[in-house]
PDB file of N, CA and C in Angstrom:
ATOM      1  N   MET A  19       0.822  -1.197   0.000  1.00 83.00           N
ATOM      2  CA  MET A  19       0.000   0.000   0.000  1.00 83.00           C
ATOM      3  C   MET A  19       0.864   1.257   0.000  1.00 83.00           C
ATOM      4  N   SER A  20       1.981   1.196   0.717  1.00 89.00           N
ATOM      5  CA  SER A  20       2.849   2.376   0.766  1.00 89.00           C
ATOM      6  C   SER A  20       3.533   2.607  -0.585  1.00 89.00           C
ATOM      7  N   ASN A  21       3.651   1.531  -1.391  1.00 91.00           N
ATOM      8  CA  ASN A  21       4.222   1.702  -2.731  1.00 91.00           C
ATOM      9  C   ASN A  21       3.317   2.547  -3.612  1.00 91.00           C
ATOM     10  N   LEU A  22       2.013   2.405  -3.456  1.00 92.00           N
ATOM     11  CA  LEU A  22       1.072   3.191  -4.251  1.00 92.00           C
ATOM     12  C   LEU A  22       1.157   4.671  -3.913  1.00 92.00           C
ATOM     13  N   LEU A  23       1.446   4.979  -2.675  1.00 93.00           N
ATOM     14  CA  LEU A  23       1.574   6.381  -2.289  1.00 93.00           C
ATOM     15  C   LEU A  23       2.786   7.033  -2.948  1.00 93.00           C
ATOM     16  N   LEU A  24       3.739   6.249  -3.343  1.00 94.00           N
ATOM     17  CA  LEU A  24       4.905   6.763  -4.049  1.00 94.00           C
ATOM     18  C   LEU A  24       4.705   6.714  -5.567  1.00 94.00           C
ATOM     19  N   LEU A  25       4.111   5.642  -6.070  1.00 96.00           N
ATOM     20  CA  LEU A  25       3.998   5.446  -7.511  1.00 96.00           C
ATOM     21  C   LEU A  25       2.933   6.329  -8.172  1.00 96.00           C
ATOM     22  N   ILE A  26       1.858   6.621  -7.470  1.00 96.00           N
ATOM     23  CA  ILE A  26       0.788   7.441  -8.068  1.00 96.00           C
ATOM     24  C   ILE A  26       1.269   8.863  -8.350  1.00 96.00           C
ATOM     25  N   PRO A  27       1.955   9.549  -7.433  1.00 96.00           N
ATOM     26  CA  PRO A  27       2.466  10.887  -7.781  1.00 96.00           C
ATOM     27  C   PRO A  27       3.523  10.853  -8.888  1.00 96.00           C
ATOM     28  N   ILE A  28       4.344   9.804  -8.907  1.00 97.00           N
ATOM     29  CA  ILE A  28       5.337   9.695  -9.978  1.00 97.00           C
ATOM     30  C   ILE A  28       4.654   9.512 -11.325  1.00 97.00           C
ATOM     31  N   ALA A  29       3.614   8.676 -11.378  1.00 97.00           N
ATOM     32  CA  ALA A  29       2.877   8.455 -12.626  1.00 97.00           C
ATOM     33  C   ALA A  29       2.167   9.731 -13.077  1.00 97.00           C
ATOM     34  N   LEU A  30       1.588  10.461 -12.146  1.00 98.00           N
ATOM     35  CA  LEU A  30       0.928  11.722 -12.500  1.00 98.00           C
ATOM     36  C   LEU A  30       1.942  12.745 -13.013  1.00 98.00           C
ATOM     37  N   PHE A  31       3.101  12.803 -12.378  1.00 98.00           N
ATOM     38  CA  PHE A  31       4.135  13.735 -12.824  1.00 98.00           C
ATOM     39  C   PHE A  31       4.614  13.388 -14.226  1.00 98.00           C
ATOM     40  N   LEU A  32       4.857  12.108 -14.495  1.00 98.00           N
ATOM     41  CA  LEU A  32       5.301  11.703 -15.829  1.00 98.00           C
ATOM     42  C   LEU A  32       4.223  11.941 -16.883  1.00 98.00           C
ATOM     43  N   GLY A  33       2.976  11.736 -16.528  1.00 98.00           N
ATOM     44  CA  GLY A  33       1.880  12.015 -17.457  1.00 98.00           C
ATOM     45  C   GLY A  33       1.786  13.490 -17.786  1.00 98.00           C
ATOM     46  N   LEU A  34       1.924  14.342 -16.766  1.00 98.00           N
ATOM     47  CA  LEU A  34       1.898  15.788 -17.005  1.00 98.00           C
ATOM     48  C   LEU A  34       3.118  16.242 -17.795  1.00 98.00           C
ATOM     49  N   LEU A  35       4.242  15.613 -17.551  1.00 98.00           N
ATOM     50  CA  LEU A  35       5.446  15.935 -18.309  1.00 98.00           C
ATOM     51  C   LEU A  35       5.267  15.575 -19.788  1.00 98.00           C
ATOM     52  N   GLY A  36       4.687  14.426 -20.062  1.00 98.00           N
ATOM     53  CA  GLY A  36       4.409  14.030 -21.442  1.00 98.00           C
ATOM     54  C   GLY A  36       3.396  14.943 -22.108  1.00 98.00           C
ATOM     55  N   LEU A  37       2.368  15.325 -21.370  1.00 98.00           N
ATOM     56  CA  LEU A  37       1.370  16.259 -21.905  1.00 98.00           C
ATOM     57  C   LEU A  37       2.002  17.612 -22.196  1.00 98.00           C
ATOM     58  N   GLY A  38       2.866  18.061 -21.321  1.00 98.00           N
ATOM     59  CA  GLY A  38       3.563  19.335 -21.541  1.00 98.00           C
ATOM     60  C   GLY A  38       4.458  19.282 -22.769  1.00 98.00           C
ATOM     61  N   ALA A  39       5.159  18.157 -22.965  1.00 97.00           N
ATOM     62  CA  ALA A  39       6.009  18.012 -24.148  1.00 97.00           C
ATOM     63  C   ALA A  39       5.170  17.986 -25.423  1.00 97.00           C
ATOM     64  N   PHE A  40       4.017  17.342 -25.384  1.00 96.00           N
ATOM     65  CA  PHE A  40       3.134  17.309 -26.544  1.00 96.00           C
ATOM     66  C   PHE A  40       2.594  18.699 -26.865  1.00 96.00           C
ATOM     67  N   LEU A  41       2.156  19.428 -25.857  1.00 96.00           N
ATOM     68  CA  LEU A  41       1.647  20.778 -26.096  1.00 96.00           C
ATOM     69  C   LEU A  41       2.743  21.712 -26.595  1.00 96.00           C
ATOM     70  N   TRP A  42       3.966  21.546 -26.080  1.00 96.00           N
ATOM     71  CA  TRP A  42       5.083  22.348 -26.556  1.00 96.00           C
ATOM     72  C   TRP A  42       5.362  22.066 -28.031  1.00 96.00           C
ATOM     73  N   SER A  43       5.289  20.787 -28.422  1.00 93.00           N
ATOM     74  CA  SER A  43       5.547  20.452 -29.822  1.00 93.00           C
ATOM     75  C   SER A  43       4.441  20.977 -30.737  1.00 93.00           C
ATOM     76  N   LEU A  44       3.214  21.029 -30.242  1.00 93.00           N
ATOM     77  CA  LEU A  44       2.133  21.624 -31.040  1.00 93.00           C
ATOM     78  C   LEU A  44       2.371  23.112 -31.265  1.00 93.00           C
ATOM     79  N   ARG A  45       2.765  23.811 -30.226  1.00 94.00           N
ATOM     80  CA  ARG A  45       2.969  25.265 -30.338  1.00 94.00           C
ATOM     81  C   ARG A  45       4.207  25.619 -31.136  1.00 94.00           C
ATOM     82  N   SER A  46       5.204  24.742 -31.173  1.00 93.00           N
ATOM     83  CA  SER A  46       6.430  25.060 -31.908  1.00 93.00           C
ATOM     84  C   SER A  46       6.340  24.666 -33.383  1.00 93.00           C
ATOM     85  N   GLY A  47       5.222  24.076 -33.799  1.00 88.00           N
ATOM     86  CA  GLY A  47       5.006  23.786 -35.214  1.00 88.00           C
ATOM     87  C   GLY A  47       5.530  22.443 -35.674  1.00 88.00           C
ATOM     88  N   GLN A  48       5.702  21.499 -34.802  1.00 86.00           N
ATOM     89  CA  GLN A  48       6.215  20.192 -35.188  1.00 86.00           C
ATOM     90  C   GLN A  48       5.220  19.416 -36.043  1.00 86.00           C
ATOM     91  N   PHE A  49       3.944  19.690 -35.931  1.00 83.00           N
ATOM     92  CA  PHE A  49       2.914  18.934 -36.641  1.00 83.00           C
ATOM     93  C   PHE A  49       2.241  19.759 -37.730  1.00 83.00           C
ATOM     94  N   ASP A  50       2.886  20.805 -38.213  1.00 85.00           N
ATOM     95  CA  ASP A  50       2.265  21.663 -39.218  1.00 85.00           C
ATOM     96  C   ASP A  50       2.172  20.994 -40.584  1.00 85.00           C
ATOM     97  N   ASP A  51       3.221  20.304 -41.013  1.00 81.00           N
ATOM     98  CA  ASP A  51       3.251  19.717 -42.353  1.00 81.00           C
ATOM     99  C   ASP A  51       3.369  18.206 -42.240  1.00 81.00           C
ATOM    100  N   MET A  52       2.243  17.539 -42.055  1.00 78.00           N
ATOM    101  CA  MET A  52       2.259  16.087 -41.896  1.00 78.00           C
ATOM    102  C   MET A  52       2.406  15.364 -43.230  1.00 78.00           C
ATOM    103  N   GLU A  53       1.967  15.957 -44.324  1.00 83.00           N
ATOM    104  CA  GLU A  53       2.015  15.307 -45.628  1.00 83.00           C
ATOM    105  C   GLU A  53       3.322  15.572 -46.367  1.00 83.00           C
ATOM    106  N   GLY A  54       4.024  16.626 -46.031  1.00 81.00           N
ATOM    107  CA  GLY A  54       5.230  16.994 -46.775  1.00 81.00           C
ATOM    108  C   GLY A  54       6.309  15.948 -46.708  1.00 81.00           C
ATOM    109  N   ALA A  55       6.617  15.454 -45.533  1.00 75.00           N
ATOM    110  CA  ALA A  55       7.675  14.453 -45.399  1.00 75.00           C
ATOM    111  C   ALA A  55       7.270  13.127 -46.031  1.00 75.00           C
ATOM    112  N   ALA A  56       6.007  12.805 -45.981  1.00 79.00           N
ATOM    113  CA  ALA A  56       5.545  11.554 -46.578  1.00 79.00           C
ATOM    114  C   ALA A  56       5.582  11.623 -48.103  1.00 79.00           C
ATOM    115  N   ASN A  57       5.323  12.778 -48.674  1.00 82.00           N
ATOM    116  CA  ASN A  57       5.322  12.918 -50.130  1.00 82.00           C
ATOM    117  C   ASN A  57       6.687  13.244 -50.693  1.00 82.00           C
ATOM    118  N   ARG A  58       7.584  13.759 -49.878  1.00 80.00           N
ATOM    119  CA  ARG A  58       8.894  14.179 -50.355  1.00 80.00           C
ATOM    120  C   ARG A  58       9.707  12.998 -50.885  1.00 80.00           C
ATOM    121  N   ILE A  59       9.481  11.822 -50.358  1.00 81.00           N
ATOM    122  CA  ILE A  59      10.240  10.655 -50.801  1.00 81.00           C
ATOM    123  C   ILE A  59       9.826  10.204 -52.193  1.00 81.00           C
ATOM    124  N   LEU A  60       8.665  10.607 -52.653  1.00 83.00           N
ATOM    125  CA  LEU A  60       8.160  10.172 -53.950  1.00 83.00           C
ATOM    126  C   LEU A  60       8.733  10.957 -55.117  1.00 83.00           C
ATOM    127  N   PHE A  61       9.297  12.139 -54.869  1.00 80.00           N
ATOM    128  CA  PHE A  61       9.779  13.003 -55.938  1.00 80.00           C
ATOM    129  C   PHE A  61      11.286  12.869 -56.083  1.00 80.00           C
ATOM    130  N   ASP A  62      11.752  12.700 -57.332  1.00 76.00           N
ATOM    131  CA  ASP A  62      13.179  12.606 -57.619  1.00 76.00           C
ATOM    132  C   ASP A  62      13.664  13.954 -58.133  1.00 76.00           C
ATOM    133  N   ASP A  63      14.243  14.742 -57.272  1.00 69.00           N
ATOM    134  CA  ASP A  63      14.763  16.027 -57.710  1.00 69.00           C
ATOM    135  C   ASP A  63      16.297  16.020 -57.765  1.00 69.00           C
ATOM    136  N   ASP A  64      16.916  14.898 -57.484  1.00 63.00           N
ATOM    137  CA  ASP A  64      18.377  14.831 -57.521  1.00 63.00           C
ATOM    138  C   ASP A  64      18.847  13.707 -58.442  1.00 63.00           C
ATOM    139  N   ASP A  65      18.180  13.490 -59.572  1.00 58.00           N
ATOM    140  CA  ASP A  65      18.559  12.427 -60.495  1.00 58.00           C
ATOM    141  C   ASP A  65      19.889  12.720 -61.182  1.00 58.00           C
ATOM    142  N   ASP A  66      20.176  13.993 -61.458  1.00 57.00           N
ATOM    143  CA  ASP A  66      21.386  14.317 -62.200  1.00 57.00           C
ATOM    144  C   ASP A  66      22.634  14.350 -61.317  1.00 57.00           C
ATOM    145  N   GLN A  67      22.523  14.139 -60.042  1.00 61.00           N
ATOM    146  CA  GLN A  67      23.687  14.152 -59.169  1.00 61.00           C
ATOM    147  C   GLN A  67      24.432  12.825 -59.199  1.00 61.00           C
ATOM    148  N   PHE A  68      23.759  11.730 -59.472  1.00 59.00           N
ATOM    149  CA  PHE A  68      24.383  10.416 -59.482  1.00 59.00           C
ATOM    150  C   PHE A  68      24.575   9.951 -60.914  1.00 59.00           C
ATOM    151  N   VAL A  69      25.821   9.719 -61.278  1.00 58.00           N
ATOM    152  CA  VAL A  69      26.123   9.185 -62.608  1.00 58.00           C
ATOM    153  C   VAL A  69      26.888   7.890 -62.391  1.00 58.00           C
ATOM    154  N   PRO A  70      26.406   6.766 -62.931  1.00 59.00           N
ATOM    155  CA  PRO A  70      27.110   5.499 -62.743  1.00 59.00           C
ATOM    156  C   PRO A  70      28.505   5.539 -63.361  1.00 59.00           C
ATOM    157  N   LYS A  71      29.410   4.735 -62.826  1.00 61.00           N
ATOM    158  CA  LYS A  71      30.789   4.716 -63.308  1.00 61.00           C
ATOM    159  C   LYS A  71      30.882   4.302 -64.771  1.00 61.00           C
ATOM    160  N   SER A  72      30.020   3.401 -65.213  1.00 61.00           N
ATOM    161  CA  SER A  72      30.081   2.932 -66.590  1.00 61.00           C
ATOM    162  C   SER A  72      29.787   4.050 -67.585  1.00 61.00           C
ATOM    163  N   LYS A  73      29.013   5.047 -67.205  1.00 56.00           N
ATOM    164  CA  LYS A  73      28.705   6.158 -68.106  1.00 56.00           C
ATOM    165  C   LYS A  73      29.626   7.343 -67.872  1.00 56.00           C
ATOM    166  N   LYS A  74      30.225   7.428 -66.706  1.00 54.00           N
ATOM    167  CA  LYS A  74      31.089   8.560 -66.407  1.00 54.00           C
ATOM    168  C   LYS A  74      32.429   8.423 -67.123  1.00 54.00           C
ATOM    169  N   PHE A  75      33.013   7.237 -67.108  1.00 56.00           N
ATOM    170  CA  PHE A  75      34.318   7.004 -67.700  1.00 56.00           C
ATOM    171  C   PHE A  75      34.163   6.015 -68.853  1.00 56.00           C
ATOM    172  N   HIS A  76      33.843   6.511 -70.008  1.00 56.00           N
ATOM    173  CA  HIS A  76      33.670   5.661 -71.177  1.00 56.00           C
ATOM    174  C   HIS A  76      34.897   5.832 -72.064  1.00 56.00           C
ATOM    175  N   HIS A  77      35.737   4.792 -72.122  1.00 59.00           N
ATOM    176  CA  HIS A  77      36.958   4.827 -72.909  1.00 59.00           C
ATOM    177  C   HIS A  77      36.855   3.838 -74.067  1.00 59.00           C
ATOM    178  N   ASN A  78      37.315   4.244 -75.214  1.00 62.00           N
ATOM    179  CA  ASN A  78      37.400   3.357 -76.362  1.00 62.00           C
ATOM    180  C   ASN A  78      38.877   3.054 -76.603  1.00 62.00           C
ATOM    181  N   ASP A  79      39.334   1.879 -76.176  1.00 59.00           N
ATOM    182  CA  ASP A  79      40.724   1.503 -76.347  1.00 59.00           C
ATOM    183  C   ASP A  79      40.970   0.720 -77.626  1.00 59.00           C
ATOM    184  N   SER A  80      39.968   0.480 -78.437  1.00 54.00           N
ATOM    185  CA  SER A  80      40.142  -0.318 -79.642  1.00 54.00           C
ATOM    186  C   SER A  80      40.580   0.487 -80.836  1.00 54.00           C
TER     187      SER A  80
END
């Protein structure tokens, strides 16, 4: 029984701490663009940065 007197305030404190962190993240704009990161992976805007070795160094030794 004495364990509950210690654990209940600790659980309430951790719950309030988590709620405070969630509210802070809402106010700082962490959840403003939920679709942007999910859609960003679908677009290839850096195709010209990678050139395979076979096309970069094409030598005709014949």
